[in-house]
Amino acid sequence: MKSIKDVNFSGRKVILRVDFNVPVDENRNITDDTRIRESLPTIKKLLSDGASIILVAHFGRPKNGFEDAFSLKPVAQRLSELIHQPVQFTQELLGPNVEAMAKALKPKEVMLLENIRFYPGETKGDVALAEQLSKLGDCYVNDAFGTAHREHSSTATIARFFPKDKYFGLLMENEIKNLNYLLDKPEHPFTAIIGGSKISTKIDILNNLIPKVDNMIIIGGMRYTFTKALGGKIGNSIHEDDKLETAKELMKKMDEMGVKYYMPIDCIVVDRFANDANRKIVKGDEIPDGWEAVDCGPKSSELFREVILKSKTILWNGPAGVFEMPNFAKGTNSIAKDVAEACGHGSYAAVGGGDSVAAVQKMQLAERMSYVSTGGGAMLEYLEGKTLPGIKAILD
Ligand code: ADP
Ligand code: MG
């Protein structure tokens, strides 16, 4: 696995790629430091070995080089509070001064480079930038699962300069182990719950999971493309007309492979897209003209609960409704509770996806899940069966 667990980094200078892309408010105060805290096990392990650490991270999507609004400075401060020691911050971009700082770094000291995306080469996977970075340390550790699906200089290209000295950090290792469990050796029955707004973003994951699962629960807005393909009435509900054939093929594939699939039998419909709109409960495939579905209904929740509680392995990606509006969060919250309950009975459940994880956190149920992925896009691509450049670069 090339895990840092098996190596002692005493006296080494570790270039550690982390995901510090935290949300901030308009005054650039960090509103959620989860991502920083998730990198602490790796940072602490390296420090307790006696390594010095050169942290590399990105923040937002700066377009034209240095911009104060995209500086990692607030992150350096927060990290310093969390590890109770100074974090040297290189306000300057790469060059002789930064190299001198890295060189002078003593064991157990930490420095953080300014936002690596200030270099246009980063997102292009530029080799010269990767080489320049590589000179700052004597080994490379990637713990940035959230960007593992990107072939960038600091997430992939750099690894080639450390053919024998590249490793996964603890977060990355944990993500890979959990995702491999789902893909390679899940206990059955295995139920995938896939939702969200658009079927077009979930086709690949559905295709890759169908041969592996026993049950598929299809929820959220994407469900209405399936319903329309089946000839149901969907009113104004969200759907993608160019994916009707795809939906039919997916259902055919599930039938052929003996996958039982479930969709909401009832749903909450509204006369306009607002939390305080008029609403009523109708059958899942009988949505009246002028109304749109925004959540699944209570009968659906009961049906899903039965399936979830009978499952040994559960993967959940994509909310059941427009959970951002409190009146339409019931379906999503009910799934979150049921999945947590299944974990309490010894089932294994993984939750992933930016919005799904937000829903679970809002319900304060994250701790009760077996595993909550930190990488939205990266996790999806892994479950789609794709090779992630950040992972491949370490394994090659
Ligand atoms: P994740 O980030 O967990 O992968 P997605 O991004 O695929 O999830 O989907 C989340 C979005 O889907 C949420 O913003 C939610 O409001 C939306 N959504 C769910 N159900 C519906 C629906 N019936 N109509 C419109 N949007 C929906
Ligand atoms: Mg999302």
mmCIF file of C-alpha atoms and ligand atoms in Angstrom, residues 195-198 201-202 219-222 224 238 273 292-295 317-324 352-357 380, ligand 1:
data_model
loop_
_atom_site.group_PDB
_atom_site.id
_atom_site.type_symbol
_atom_site.label_atom_id
_atom_site.label_comp_id
_atom_site.label_asym_id
_atom_site.label_seq_id
_atom_site.Cartn_x
_atom_site.Cartn_y
_atom_site.Cartn_z
ATOM 1 C CA GLY A 195 -29.539 10.290 -5.801
ATOM 2 C CA GLY A 196 -28.849 13.923 -6.518
ATOM 3 C CA SER A 197 -30.174 16.302 -9.081
ATOM 4 C CA LYS A 198 -28.865 15.004 -12.406
ATOM 5 C CA THR A 201 -23.495 12.959 -13.337
ATOM 6 C CA LYS A 202 -24.316 9.488 -11.995
ATOM 7 C CA ILE A 219 -33.732 8.870 -5.451
ATOM 8 C CA GLY A 220 -33.483 12.641 -5.850
ATOM 9 C CA GLY A 221 -34.163 14.626 -8.967
ATOM 10 C CA MET A 222 -32.432 12.115 -11.237
ATOM 11 C CA TYR A 224 -37.592 11.556 -12.761
ATOM 12 C CA ILE A 238 -36.253 18.032 -13.020
ATOM 13 C CA PHE A 273 -39.551 25.998 -6.137
ATOM 14 C CA GLU A 292 -42.727 19.462 -9.345
ATOM 15 C CA ALA A 293 -41.319 16.817 -7.035
ATOM 16 C CA VAL A 294 -38.829 18.015 -4.430
ATOM 17 C CA ASP A 295 -38.614 15.091 -1.990
ATOM 18 C CA ASN A 317 -24.339 9.141 -2.657
ATOM 19 C CA GLY A 318 -26.858 11.837 -3.485
ATOM 20 C CA PRO A 319 -29.713 13.327 -1.448
ATOM 21 C CA ALA A 320 -33.332 12.215 -1.816
ATOM 22 C CA GLY A 321 -34.673 15.726 -2.233
ATOM 23 C CA VAL A 322 -33.944 19.414 -2.096
ATOM 24 C CA PHE A 323 -32.693 18.996 1.459
ATOM 25 C CA GLU A 324 -31.295 22.537 1.543
ATOM 26 C CA GLY A 352 -19.867 10.270 -0.052
ATOM 27 C CA GLY A 353 -20.528 13.333 -2.159
ATOM 28 C CA GLY A 354 -20.354 16.975 -1.100
ATOM 29 C CA ASP A 355 -24.093 17.410 -0.576
ATOM 30 C CA SER A 356 -24.765 13.992 0.928
ATOM 31 C CA VAL A 357 -21.983 14.460 3.453
ATOM 32 C CA LEU A 380 -17.243 9.312 -7.445
HETATM 33 P P1 ADP B 1 -23.617 14.870 -3.984
HETATM 34 O O1 ADP B 1 -22.932 16.214 -3.865
HETATM 35 O O2 ADP B 1 -23.869 14.257 -2.639
HETATM 36 O O3 ADP B 1 -22.921 13.945 -4.948
HETATM 37 P P2 ADP B 1 -25.447 15.838 -5.967
HETATM 38 O O4 ADP B 1 -24.587 17.034 -6.157
HETATM 39 O O5 ADP B 1 -25.482 14.832 -7.033
HETATM 40 O O6 ADP B 1 -25.090 15.133 -4.580
HETATM 41 O O7 ADP B 1 -26.943 16.298 -5.731
HETATM 42 C C1 ADP B 1 -27.302 17.201 -4.722
HETATM 43 C C2 ADP B 1 -28.354 18.161 -5.173
HETATM 44 O O8 ADP B 1 -29.486 17.486 -5.683
HETATM 45 C C3 ADP B 1 -28.848 19.009 -4.028
HETATM 46 O O9 ADP B 1 -28.508 20.346 -4.289
HETATM 47 C C4 ADP B 1 -30.367 18.815 -4.062
HETATM 48 O O10 ADP B 1 -31.088 20.013 -3.834
HETATM 49 C C5 ADP B 1 -30.601 18.313 -5.465
HETATM 50 N N1 ADP B 1 -31.863 17.564 -5.581
HETATM 51 C C6 ADP B 1 -32.227 16.444 -4.968
HETATM 52 N N2 ADP B 1 -33.481 16.101 -5.292
HETATM 53 C C7 ADP B 1 -33.946 17.046 -6.150
HETATM 54 C C8 ADP B 1 -35.190 17.265 -6.848
HETATM 55 N N3 ADP B 1 -36.199 16.421 -6.702
HETATM 56 N N4 ADP B 1 -35.274 18.350 -7.637
HETATM 57 C C9 ADP B 1 -34.243 19.189 -7.750
HETATM 58 N N5 ADP B 1 -33.060 19.043 -7.141
HETATM 59 C C10 ADP B 1 -32.901 17.988 -6.341
#
